[in-house]
Coordinates of C-alpha atoms and ligand atoms in Angstrom, one line a residue:
Chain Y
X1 CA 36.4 2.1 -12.3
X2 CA 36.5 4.6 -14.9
X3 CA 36.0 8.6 -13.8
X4 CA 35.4 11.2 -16.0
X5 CA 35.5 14.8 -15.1
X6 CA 31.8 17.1 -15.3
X7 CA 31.2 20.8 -15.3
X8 CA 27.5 21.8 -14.3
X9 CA 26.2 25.4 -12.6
X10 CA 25.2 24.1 -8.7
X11 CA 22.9 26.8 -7.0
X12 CA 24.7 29.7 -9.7
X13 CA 28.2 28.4 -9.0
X14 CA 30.2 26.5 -11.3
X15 CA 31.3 23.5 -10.3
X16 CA 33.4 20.5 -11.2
X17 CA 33.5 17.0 -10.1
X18 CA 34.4 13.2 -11.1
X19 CA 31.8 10.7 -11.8
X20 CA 31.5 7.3 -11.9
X21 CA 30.2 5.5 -15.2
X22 CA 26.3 4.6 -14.0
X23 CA 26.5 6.8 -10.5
X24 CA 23.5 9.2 -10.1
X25 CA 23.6 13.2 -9.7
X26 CA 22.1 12.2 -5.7
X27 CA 25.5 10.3 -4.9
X28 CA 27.4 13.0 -6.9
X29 CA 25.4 15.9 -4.8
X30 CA 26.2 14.3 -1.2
X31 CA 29.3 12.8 -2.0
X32 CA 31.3 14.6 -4.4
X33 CA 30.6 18.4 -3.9
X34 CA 29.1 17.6 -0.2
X35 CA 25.5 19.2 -0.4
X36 CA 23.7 17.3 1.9
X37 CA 20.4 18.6 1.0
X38 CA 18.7 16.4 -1.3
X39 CA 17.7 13.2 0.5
X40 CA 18.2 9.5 -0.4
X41 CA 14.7 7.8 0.5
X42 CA 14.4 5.3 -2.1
X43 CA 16.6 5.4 -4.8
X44 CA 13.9 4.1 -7.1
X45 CA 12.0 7.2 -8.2
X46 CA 9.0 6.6 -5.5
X47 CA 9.6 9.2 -2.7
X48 CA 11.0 12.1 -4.3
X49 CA 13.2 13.3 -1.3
X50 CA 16.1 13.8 -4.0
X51 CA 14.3 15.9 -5.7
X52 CA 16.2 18.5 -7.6
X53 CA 15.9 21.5 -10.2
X54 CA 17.8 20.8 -13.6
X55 CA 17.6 24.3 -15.8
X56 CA 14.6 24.7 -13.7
X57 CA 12.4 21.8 -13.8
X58 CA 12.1 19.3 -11.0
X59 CA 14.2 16.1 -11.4
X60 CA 14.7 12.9 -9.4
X61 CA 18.4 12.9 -8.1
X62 CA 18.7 9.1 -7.6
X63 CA 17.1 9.0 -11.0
X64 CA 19.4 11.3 -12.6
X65 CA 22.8 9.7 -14.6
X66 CA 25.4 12.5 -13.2
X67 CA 26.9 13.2 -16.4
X68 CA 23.5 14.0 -18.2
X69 CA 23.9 17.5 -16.2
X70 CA 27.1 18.5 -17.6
X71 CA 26.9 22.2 -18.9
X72 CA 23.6 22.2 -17.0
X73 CA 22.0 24.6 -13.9
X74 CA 21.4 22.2 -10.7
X75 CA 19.3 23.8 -8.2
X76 CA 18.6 22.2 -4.3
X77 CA 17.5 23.9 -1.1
X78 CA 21.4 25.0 -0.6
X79 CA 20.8 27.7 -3.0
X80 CA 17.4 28.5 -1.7
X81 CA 17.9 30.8 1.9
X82 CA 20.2 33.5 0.6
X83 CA 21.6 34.9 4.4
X84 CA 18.0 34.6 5.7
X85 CA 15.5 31.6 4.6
X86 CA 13.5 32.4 1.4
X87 CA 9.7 33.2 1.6
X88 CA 9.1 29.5 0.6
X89 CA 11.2 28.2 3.3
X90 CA 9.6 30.5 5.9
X91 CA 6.2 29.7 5.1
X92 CA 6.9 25.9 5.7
X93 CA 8.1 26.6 9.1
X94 CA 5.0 29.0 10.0
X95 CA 2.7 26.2 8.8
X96 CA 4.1 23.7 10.7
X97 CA 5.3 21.6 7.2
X98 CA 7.8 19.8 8.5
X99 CA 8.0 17.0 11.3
X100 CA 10.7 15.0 10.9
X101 CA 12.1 16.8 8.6
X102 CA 12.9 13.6 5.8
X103 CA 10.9 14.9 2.9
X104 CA 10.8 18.9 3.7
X105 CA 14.2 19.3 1.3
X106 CA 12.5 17.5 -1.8
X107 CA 9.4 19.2 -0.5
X108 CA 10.4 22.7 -0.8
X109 CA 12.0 22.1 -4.5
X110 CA 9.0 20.5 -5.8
X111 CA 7.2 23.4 -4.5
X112 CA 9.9 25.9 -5.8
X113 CA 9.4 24.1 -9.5
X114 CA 5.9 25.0 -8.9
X115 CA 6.2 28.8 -8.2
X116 CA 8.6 29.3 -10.4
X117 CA 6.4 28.7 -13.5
X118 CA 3.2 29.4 -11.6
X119 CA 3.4 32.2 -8.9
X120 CA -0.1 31.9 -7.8
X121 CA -1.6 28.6 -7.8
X122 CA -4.7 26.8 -7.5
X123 CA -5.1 24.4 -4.4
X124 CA -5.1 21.3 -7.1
X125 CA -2.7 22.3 -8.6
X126 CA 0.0 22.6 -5.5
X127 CA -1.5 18.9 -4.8
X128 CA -0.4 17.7 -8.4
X129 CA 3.1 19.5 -8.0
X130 CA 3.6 17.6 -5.0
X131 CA 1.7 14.3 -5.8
X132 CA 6.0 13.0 -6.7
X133 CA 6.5 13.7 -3.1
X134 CA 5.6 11.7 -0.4
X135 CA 5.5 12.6 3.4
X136 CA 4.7 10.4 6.2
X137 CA 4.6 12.5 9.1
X138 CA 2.2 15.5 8.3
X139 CA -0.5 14.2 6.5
X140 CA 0.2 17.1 3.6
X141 CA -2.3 19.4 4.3
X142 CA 0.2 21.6 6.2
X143 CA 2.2 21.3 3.4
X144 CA -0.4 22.3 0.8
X145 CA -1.1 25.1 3.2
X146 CA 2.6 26.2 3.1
X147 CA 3.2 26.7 -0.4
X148 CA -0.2 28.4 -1.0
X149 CA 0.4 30.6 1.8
X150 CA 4.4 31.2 -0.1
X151 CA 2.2 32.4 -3.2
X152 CA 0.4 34.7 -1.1
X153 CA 3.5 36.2 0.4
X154 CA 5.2 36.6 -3.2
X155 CA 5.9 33.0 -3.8
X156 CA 9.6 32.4 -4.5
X157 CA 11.7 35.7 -4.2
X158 CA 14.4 35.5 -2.3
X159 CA 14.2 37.1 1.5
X160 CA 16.7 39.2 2.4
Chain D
X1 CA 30.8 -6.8 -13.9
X2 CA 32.1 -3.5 -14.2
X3 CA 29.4 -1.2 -15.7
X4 CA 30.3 0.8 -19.0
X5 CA 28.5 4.2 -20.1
X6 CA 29.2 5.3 -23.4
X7 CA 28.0 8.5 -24.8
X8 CA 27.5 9.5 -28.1
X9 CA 26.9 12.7 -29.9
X10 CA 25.1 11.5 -32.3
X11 CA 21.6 9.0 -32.5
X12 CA 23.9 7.4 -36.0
X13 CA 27.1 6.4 -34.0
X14 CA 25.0 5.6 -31.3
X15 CA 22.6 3.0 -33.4
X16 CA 26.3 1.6 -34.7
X17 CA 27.1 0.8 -31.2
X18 CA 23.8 -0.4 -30.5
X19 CA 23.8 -2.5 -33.1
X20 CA 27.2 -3.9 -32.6
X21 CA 27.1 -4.4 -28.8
X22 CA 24.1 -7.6 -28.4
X23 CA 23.9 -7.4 -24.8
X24 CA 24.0 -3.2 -24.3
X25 CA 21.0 -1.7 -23.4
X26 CA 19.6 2.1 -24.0
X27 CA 19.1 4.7 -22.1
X28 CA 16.8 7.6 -22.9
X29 CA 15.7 9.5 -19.4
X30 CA 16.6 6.7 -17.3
X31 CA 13.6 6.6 -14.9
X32 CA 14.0 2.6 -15.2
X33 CA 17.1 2.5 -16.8
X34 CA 18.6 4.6 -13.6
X35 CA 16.3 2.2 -11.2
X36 CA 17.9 -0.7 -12.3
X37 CA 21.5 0.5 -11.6
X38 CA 20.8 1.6 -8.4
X39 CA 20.0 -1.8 -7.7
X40 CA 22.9 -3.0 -9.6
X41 CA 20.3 -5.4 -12.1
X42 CA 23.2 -7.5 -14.0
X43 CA 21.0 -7.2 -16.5
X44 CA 22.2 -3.5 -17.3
X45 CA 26.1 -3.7 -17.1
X46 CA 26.5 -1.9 -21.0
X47 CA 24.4 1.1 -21.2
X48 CA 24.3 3.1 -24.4
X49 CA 22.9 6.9 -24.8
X50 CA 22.8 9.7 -27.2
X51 CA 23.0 13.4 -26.2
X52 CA 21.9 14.1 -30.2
X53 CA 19.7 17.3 -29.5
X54 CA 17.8 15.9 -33.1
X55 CA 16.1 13.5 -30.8
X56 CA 14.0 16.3 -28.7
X57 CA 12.8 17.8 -31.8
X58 CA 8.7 18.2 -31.9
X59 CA 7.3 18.8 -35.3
X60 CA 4.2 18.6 -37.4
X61 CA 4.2 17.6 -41.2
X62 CA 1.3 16.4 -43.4
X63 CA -0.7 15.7 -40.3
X64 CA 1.8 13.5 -38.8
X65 CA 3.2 14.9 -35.5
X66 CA 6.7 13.8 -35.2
X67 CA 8.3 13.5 -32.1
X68 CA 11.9 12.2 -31.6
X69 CA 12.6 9.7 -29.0
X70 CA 14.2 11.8 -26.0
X71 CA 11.0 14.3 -26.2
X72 CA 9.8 13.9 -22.6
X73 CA 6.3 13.8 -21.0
X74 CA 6.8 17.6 -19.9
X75 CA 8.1 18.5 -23.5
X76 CA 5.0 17.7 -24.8
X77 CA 2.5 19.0 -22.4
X78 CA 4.4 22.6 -22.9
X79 CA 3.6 22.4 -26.9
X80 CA 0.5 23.0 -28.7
X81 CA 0.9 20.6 -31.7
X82 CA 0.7 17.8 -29.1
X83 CA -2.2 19.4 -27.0
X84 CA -4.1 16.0 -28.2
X85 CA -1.8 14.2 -26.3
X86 CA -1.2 16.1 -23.2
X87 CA -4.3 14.3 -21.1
X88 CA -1.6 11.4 -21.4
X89 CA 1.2 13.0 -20.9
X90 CA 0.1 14.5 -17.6
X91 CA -0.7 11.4 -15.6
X92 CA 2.7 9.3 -16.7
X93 CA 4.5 9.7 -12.9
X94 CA 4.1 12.9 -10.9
X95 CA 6.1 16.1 -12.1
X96 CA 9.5 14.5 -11.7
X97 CA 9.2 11.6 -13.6
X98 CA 7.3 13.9 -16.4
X99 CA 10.7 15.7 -16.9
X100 CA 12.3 13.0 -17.4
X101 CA 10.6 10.1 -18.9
X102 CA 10.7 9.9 -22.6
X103 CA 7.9 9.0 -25.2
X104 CA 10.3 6.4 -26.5
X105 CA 11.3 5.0 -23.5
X106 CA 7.5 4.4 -22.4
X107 CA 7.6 1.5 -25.5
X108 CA 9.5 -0.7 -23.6
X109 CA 8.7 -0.1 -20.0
X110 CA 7.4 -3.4 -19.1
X111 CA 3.6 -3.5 -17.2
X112 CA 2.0 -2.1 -15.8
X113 CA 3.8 1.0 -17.3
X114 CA 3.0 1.7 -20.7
X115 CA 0.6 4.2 -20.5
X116 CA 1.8 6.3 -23.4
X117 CA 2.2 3.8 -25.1
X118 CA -1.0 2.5 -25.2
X119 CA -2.3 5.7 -26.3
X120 CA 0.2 6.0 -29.7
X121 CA -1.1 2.4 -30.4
X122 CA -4.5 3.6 -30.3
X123 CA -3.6 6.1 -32.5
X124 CA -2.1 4.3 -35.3
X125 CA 1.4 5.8 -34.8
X126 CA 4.8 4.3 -36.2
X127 CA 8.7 4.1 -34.9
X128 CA 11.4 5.0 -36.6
X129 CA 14.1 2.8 -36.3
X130 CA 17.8 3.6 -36.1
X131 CA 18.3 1.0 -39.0
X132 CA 16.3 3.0 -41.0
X133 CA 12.9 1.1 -40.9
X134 CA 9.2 2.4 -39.8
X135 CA 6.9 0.3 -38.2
X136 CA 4.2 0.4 -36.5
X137 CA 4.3 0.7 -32.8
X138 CA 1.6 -1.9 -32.9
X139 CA 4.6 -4.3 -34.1
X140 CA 6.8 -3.1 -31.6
X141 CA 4.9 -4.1 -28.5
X142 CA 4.4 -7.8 -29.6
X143 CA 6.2 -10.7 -28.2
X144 CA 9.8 -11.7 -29.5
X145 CA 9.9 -9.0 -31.7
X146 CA 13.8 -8.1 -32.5
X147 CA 15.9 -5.8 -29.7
X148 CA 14.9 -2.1 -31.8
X149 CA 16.3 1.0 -31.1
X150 CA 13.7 4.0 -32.1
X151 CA 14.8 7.3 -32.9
X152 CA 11.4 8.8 -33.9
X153 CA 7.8 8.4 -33.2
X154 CA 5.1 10.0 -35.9
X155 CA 1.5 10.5 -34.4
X156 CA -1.4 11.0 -37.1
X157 CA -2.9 13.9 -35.6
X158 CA -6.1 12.5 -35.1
X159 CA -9.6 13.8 -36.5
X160 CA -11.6 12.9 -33.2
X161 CA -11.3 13.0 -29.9
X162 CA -8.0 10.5 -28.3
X163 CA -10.6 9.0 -25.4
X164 CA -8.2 8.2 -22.5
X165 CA -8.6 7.1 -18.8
X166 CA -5.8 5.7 -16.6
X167 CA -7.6 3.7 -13.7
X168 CA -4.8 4.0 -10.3
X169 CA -5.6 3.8 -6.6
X170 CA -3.3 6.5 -5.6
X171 CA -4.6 9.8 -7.0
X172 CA -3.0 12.0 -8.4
X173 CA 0.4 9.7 -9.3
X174 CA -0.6 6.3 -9.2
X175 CA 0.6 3.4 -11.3
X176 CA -1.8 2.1 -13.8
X177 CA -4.1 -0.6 -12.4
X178 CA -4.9 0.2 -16.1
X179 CA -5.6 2.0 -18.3
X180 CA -7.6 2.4 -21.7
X181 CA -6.9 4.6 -25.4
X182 CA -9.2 4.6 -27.5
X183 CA -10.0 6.4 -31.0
X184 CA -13.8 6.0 -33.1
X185 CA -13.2 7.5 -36.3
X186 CA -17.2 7.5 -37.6
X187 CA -18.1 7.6 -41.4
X188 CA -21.7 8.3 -42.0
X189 CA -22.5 8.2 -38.3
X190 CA -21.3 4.9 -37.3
X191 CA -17.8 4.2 -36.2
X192 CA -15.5 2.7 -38.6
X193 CA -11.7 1.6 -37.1
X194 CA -12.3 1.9 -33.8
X195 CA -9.1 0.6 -32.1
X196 CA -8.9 0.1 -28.5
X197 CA -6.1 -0.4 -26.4
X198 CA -6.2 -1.6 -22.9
X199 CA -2.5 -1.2 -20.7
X200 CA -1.9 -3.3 -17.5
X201 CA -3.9 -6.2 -19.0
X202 CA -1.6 -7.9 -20.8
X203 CA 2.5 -8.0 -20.8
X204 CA 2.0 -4.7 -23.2
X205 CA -0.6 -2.8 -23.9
X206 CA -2.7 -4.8 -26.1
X207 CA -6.1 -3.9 -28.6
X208 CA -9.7 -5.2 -27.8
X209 CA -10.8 -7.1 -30.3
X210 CA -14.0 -7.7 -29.0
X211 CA -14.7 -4.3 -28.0
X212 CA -13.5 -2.9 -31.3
X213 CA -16.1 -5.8 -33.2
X214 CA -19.0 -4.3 -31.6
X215 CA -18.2 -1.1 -31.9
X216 CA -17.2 -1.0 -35.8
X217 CA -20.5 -0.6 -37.9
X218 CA -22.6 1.0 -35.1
X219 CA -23.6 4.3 -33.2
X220 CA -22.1 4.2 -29.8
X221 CA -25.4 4.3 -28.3
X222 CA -26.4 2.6 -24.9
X223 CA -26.6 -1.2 -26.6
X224 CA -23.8 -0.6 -28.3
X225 CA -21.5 0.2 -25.4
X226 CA -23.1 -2.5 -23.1
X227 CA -21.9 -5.3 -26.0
X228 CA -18.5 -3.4 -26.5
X229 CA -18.2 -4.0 -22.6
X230 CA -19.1 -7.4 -22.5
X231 CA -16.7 -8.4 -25.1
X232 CA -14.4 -5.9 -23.5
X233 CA -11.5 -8.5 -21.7
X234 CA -11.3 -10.7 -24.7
X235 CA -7.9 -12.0 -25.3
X236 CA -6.3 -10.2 -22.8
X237 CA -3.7 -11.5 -20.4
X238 CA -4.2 -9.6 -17.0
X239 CA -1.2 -10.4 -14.2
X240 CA -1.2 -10.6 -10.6
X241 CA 0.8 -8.0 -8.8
X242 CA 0.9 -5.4 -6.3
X243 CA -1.6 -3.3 -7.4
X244 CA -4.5 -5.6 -8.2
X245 CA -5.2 -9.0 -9.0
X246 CA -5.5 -10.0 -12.5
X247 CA -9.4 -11.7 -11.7
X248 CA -10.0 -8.0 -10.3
X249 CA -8.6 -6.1 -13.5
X250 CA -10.9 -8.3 -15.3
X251 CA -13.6 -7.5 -13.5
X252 CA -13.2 -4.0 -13.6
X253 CA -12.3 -3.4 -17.2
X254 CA -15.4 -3.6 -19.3
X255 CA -16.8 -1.0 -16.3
X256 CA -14.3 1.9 -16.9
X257 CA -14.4 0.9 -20.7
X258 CA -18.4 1.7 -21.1
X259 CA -17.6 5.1 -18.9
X260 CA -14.6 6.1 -20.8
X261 CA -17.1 5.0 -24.5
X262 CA -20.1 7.1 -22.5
X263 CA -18.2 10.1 -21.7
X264 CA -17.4 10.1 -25.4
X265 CA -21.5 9.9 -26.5
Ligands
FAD301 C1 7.9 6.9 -9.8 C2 7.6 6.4 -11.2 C3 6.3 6.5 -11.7 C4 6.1 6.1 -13.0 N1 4.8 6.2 -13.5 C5 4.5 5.8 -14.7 C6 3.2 5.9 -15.2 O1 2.2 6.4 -14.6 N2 2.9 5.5 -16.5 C7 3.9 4.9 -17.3 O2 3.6 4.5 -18.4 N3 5.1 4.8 -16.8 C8 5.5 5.2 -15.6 N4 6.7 5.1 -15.1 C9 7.7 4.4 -15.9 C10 8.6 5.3 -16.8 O3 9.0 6.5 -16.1 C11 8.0 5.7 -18.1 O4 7.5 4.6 -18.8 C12 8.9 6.4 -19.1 O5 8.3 6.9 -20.2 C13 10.1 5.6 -19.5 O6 11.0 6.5 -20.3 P1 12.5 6.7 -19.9 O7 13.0 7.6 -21.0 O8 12.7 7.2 -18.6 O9 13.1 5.3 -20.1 P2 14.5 4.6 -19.7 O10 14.5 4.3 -18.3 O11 15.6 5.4 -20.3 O12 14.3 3.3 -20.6 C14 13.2 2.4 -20.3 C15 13.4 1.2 -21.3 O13 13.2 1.6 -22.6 C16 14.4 1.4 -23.4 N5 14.6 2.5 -24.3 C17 14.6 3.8 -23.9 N6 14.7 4.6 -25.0 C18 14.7 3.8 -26.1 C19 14.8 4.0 -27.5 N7 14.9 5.2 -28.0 N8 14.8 2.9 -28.3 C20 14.8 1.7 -27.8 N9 14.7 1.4 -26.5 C21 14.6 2.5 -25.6 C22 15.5 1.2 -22.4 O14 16.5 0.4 -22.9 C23 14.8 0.5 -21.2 O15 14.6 -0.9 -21.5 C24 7.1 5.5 -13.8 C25 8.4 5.5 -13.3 C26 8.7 5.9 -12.1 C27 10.1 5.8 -11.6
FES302 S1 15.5 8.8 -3.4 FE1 15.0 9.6 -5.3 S2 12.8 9.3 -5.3 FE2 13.4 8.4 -3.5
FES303 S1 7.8 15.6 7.7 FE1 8.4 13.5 8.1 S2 8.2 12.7 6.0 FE2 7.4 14.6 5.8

């Protein structure tokens, strides 16, 4: 099958891989540049444990044609804990946000996508920015609690 | 099948292609488009898309809000020239899907998708074709029509009030069990063109006759609504699936029509 070469910014460093013709950015994530973070749940737009930053905005990996982010910024919880974990990241852990673990990557970028445009939101309006996300361990309310308590503490600036 | 992607710069060469290529389908954000090749649907072997930066232009002209085909559902709820859209536009998907799903792409997503759609119907809006031609998006949604490839969608910007309610059993993201768009313009006090649009009860959203019958000519008072109701499921085509039954969605229509037409008294 025919591969053509892409350039796109991956957590602030350029980087370059091949793509398939139809392959989505998740498969090009894991596979091709080997960041493990964002999660294959579904692969049908439904759980959002792929979920991903392009320029910013929160995007479904699995969802996502790879080559559509050429010349673009693609952000995932790689990028997120800079030599220590970031406020965000912390704030899960003190609230108990994650149990297994599945949905805490896609989790945490929804919620960055949130306080990045928002630094201190409204209870609702953490619910809506997560309502693409689903969990099926924690029942969300620790989750809710996590990224409020994130605002609180100076929402997404990077720890250390 | 091998699968073929080819990319255009621009929406023209891209409409050639189209046009030339009968079994290629397009892809705008690829929320379905992307679904289907994950699941490697034969149906979607030749895929066609444009990265023409035209096509994400918002504009308003003469009243006419203009929106090209690859503005997305998070485009519009960050402009104010589409502010009378935005209580659309923010329950299509959950954030993620918002970034990506386009206003031209919500034409052909089959039911019970549609939502926007069902909303520019109710407002009267048209598609521009790549071929040149407008029509009305009205046309577009009907059976059998010919395989179109829209570049633009103009909204009249509306002189009342777009009423809109999307009915889901999973709040705040759910798919539609339905949905409902609807637009009175009054003269004189009594409503005159009312079109109503109901998505999720037929294979695409589709108007209320009825409803709009008893509604055109009178004040939406309490009788008024209560016959708009009644006559509210007329011609429809409900389905079966996972979300609700089509005997339920019948059932359940003409009540969150006479709220969505009370809210608006
Ligand atoms: C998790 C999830 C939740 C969703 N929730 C909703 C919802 O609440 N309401 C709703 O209405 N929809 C919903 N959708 C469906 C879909 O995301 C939207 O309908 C969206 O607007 C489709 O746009 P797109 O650009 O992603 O379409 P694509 O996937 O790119 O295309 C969809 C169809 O439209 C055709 N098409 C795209 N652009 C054009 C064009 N310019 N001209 C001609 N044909 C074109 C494609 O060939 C394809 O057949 C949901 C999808 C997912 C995955
Ligand atoms: S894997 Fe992308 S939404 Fe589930
Ligand atoms: S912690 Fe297990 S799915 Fe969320």
């Amino acid at each position: 099958m025919a591969r053509r070469p892409i350039e796109f910014r991956h957590n602030g460093e350029e980087k370059a891989a091949f793509v398939a013709d139809g392959q989505n950015l998740l498969d090009v994530l894991r596979r091709g540049i080997g960041d493990l973070t964002p999660k294959y749940g579904c692969g049908q737009g439904t759980c959002g444990a792929c979920t991903v930053l392009i320029d910013g905005l929160p995007h479904l990996s699995c969802l996502t044609l790879a080559e559509s982010v050429a010349g673009r910024s693609v952000d995932t919880v790689a990028g997120l804990a800079n030599g220590s974990l970031s406020p965000l990241q912390e704030a899960f852990m003190d609230n108990f946000a994650a149990q297994c673990g599945y949905c805490t990557d896609g989790m945490l970028m929804a919620a960055e996508a949130l306080l990045r445009a928002n630094p201190r939101p409204s209870r609702t309006e953490v619910v809506e920015a997560i309502s693409g996300n689903l969990c099926r361990c924690t029942g969300y309310e620790a989750i809710i609690n996590a990224v409020l308590a994130a605002a609180e503490r100076g929402g997404v600036r990077r720890a250390g | 099948m091998p699968l073929t992607v080819e990319t255009f710069a621009t929406f023209a060469e891209a409409g050639r292609a189209f046009a030339s290529a009968r079994d290629a389908r397009f892809m705008g954000g690829g929320t379905l488009v992307m679904r289907a090749l994950n699941e490697a649907d034969p149906a979607f072997a030749h895929i066609i898309r444009t990265t023409d930066p035209a096509l994400r232009a918002i504009r308003v002209a003469g009243g006419v809000l203009e929106l090209g085909a690859h503005v997305t559902m998070a485009m519009l709820l960050a402009n104010r020239d589409a502010a009378f859209l935005a209580p659309v536009a923010r329950v299509i998907g959950g954030p993620q899907v918002r970034s990506a799903a386009t206003v031209a792409g919500n034409l052909f997503a089959a039911r019970p998708y549609g939502d926007f759609a069902g909303a520019l119907m109710a407002l009267g809006a048209t598609a521009e074709t790549a071929d040149g031609r407008r029509m009305p998006v009205e046309e577009l949604m009907r059976p059998g029509v010919a395989r179109t490839l829209v570049g633009a969608i103009h909204v009249p910007v509306p002189q009342e009030r777009l009423l809109f309610a999307k009915v889901s059993r999973v709040k705040p993201k759910g798919v539609s069990v339905l949905s409902i768009a609807a637009l009175l313009p009054k003269r004189g006090g009594r409503i005159e063109g009312a079109r109503v649009v109901f998505c999720g009860m037929g294979p695409h959203p589709m108007r209320a006759a009825g409803a709009e019958r008893a509604l055109n000519g009178a004040t939406l008072d309490a009788a008024t609504i209560a016959r708009a109701a009644a006559a509210a499921t007329e011609g429809l085509e409900p389905a079966d699936d996972a979300l609700a039954s089509a005997w339920y969605r019948r059932e359940v229509a003409s009540v969150h029509l006479a709220r969505v037409l009370k809210e608006a008294r």
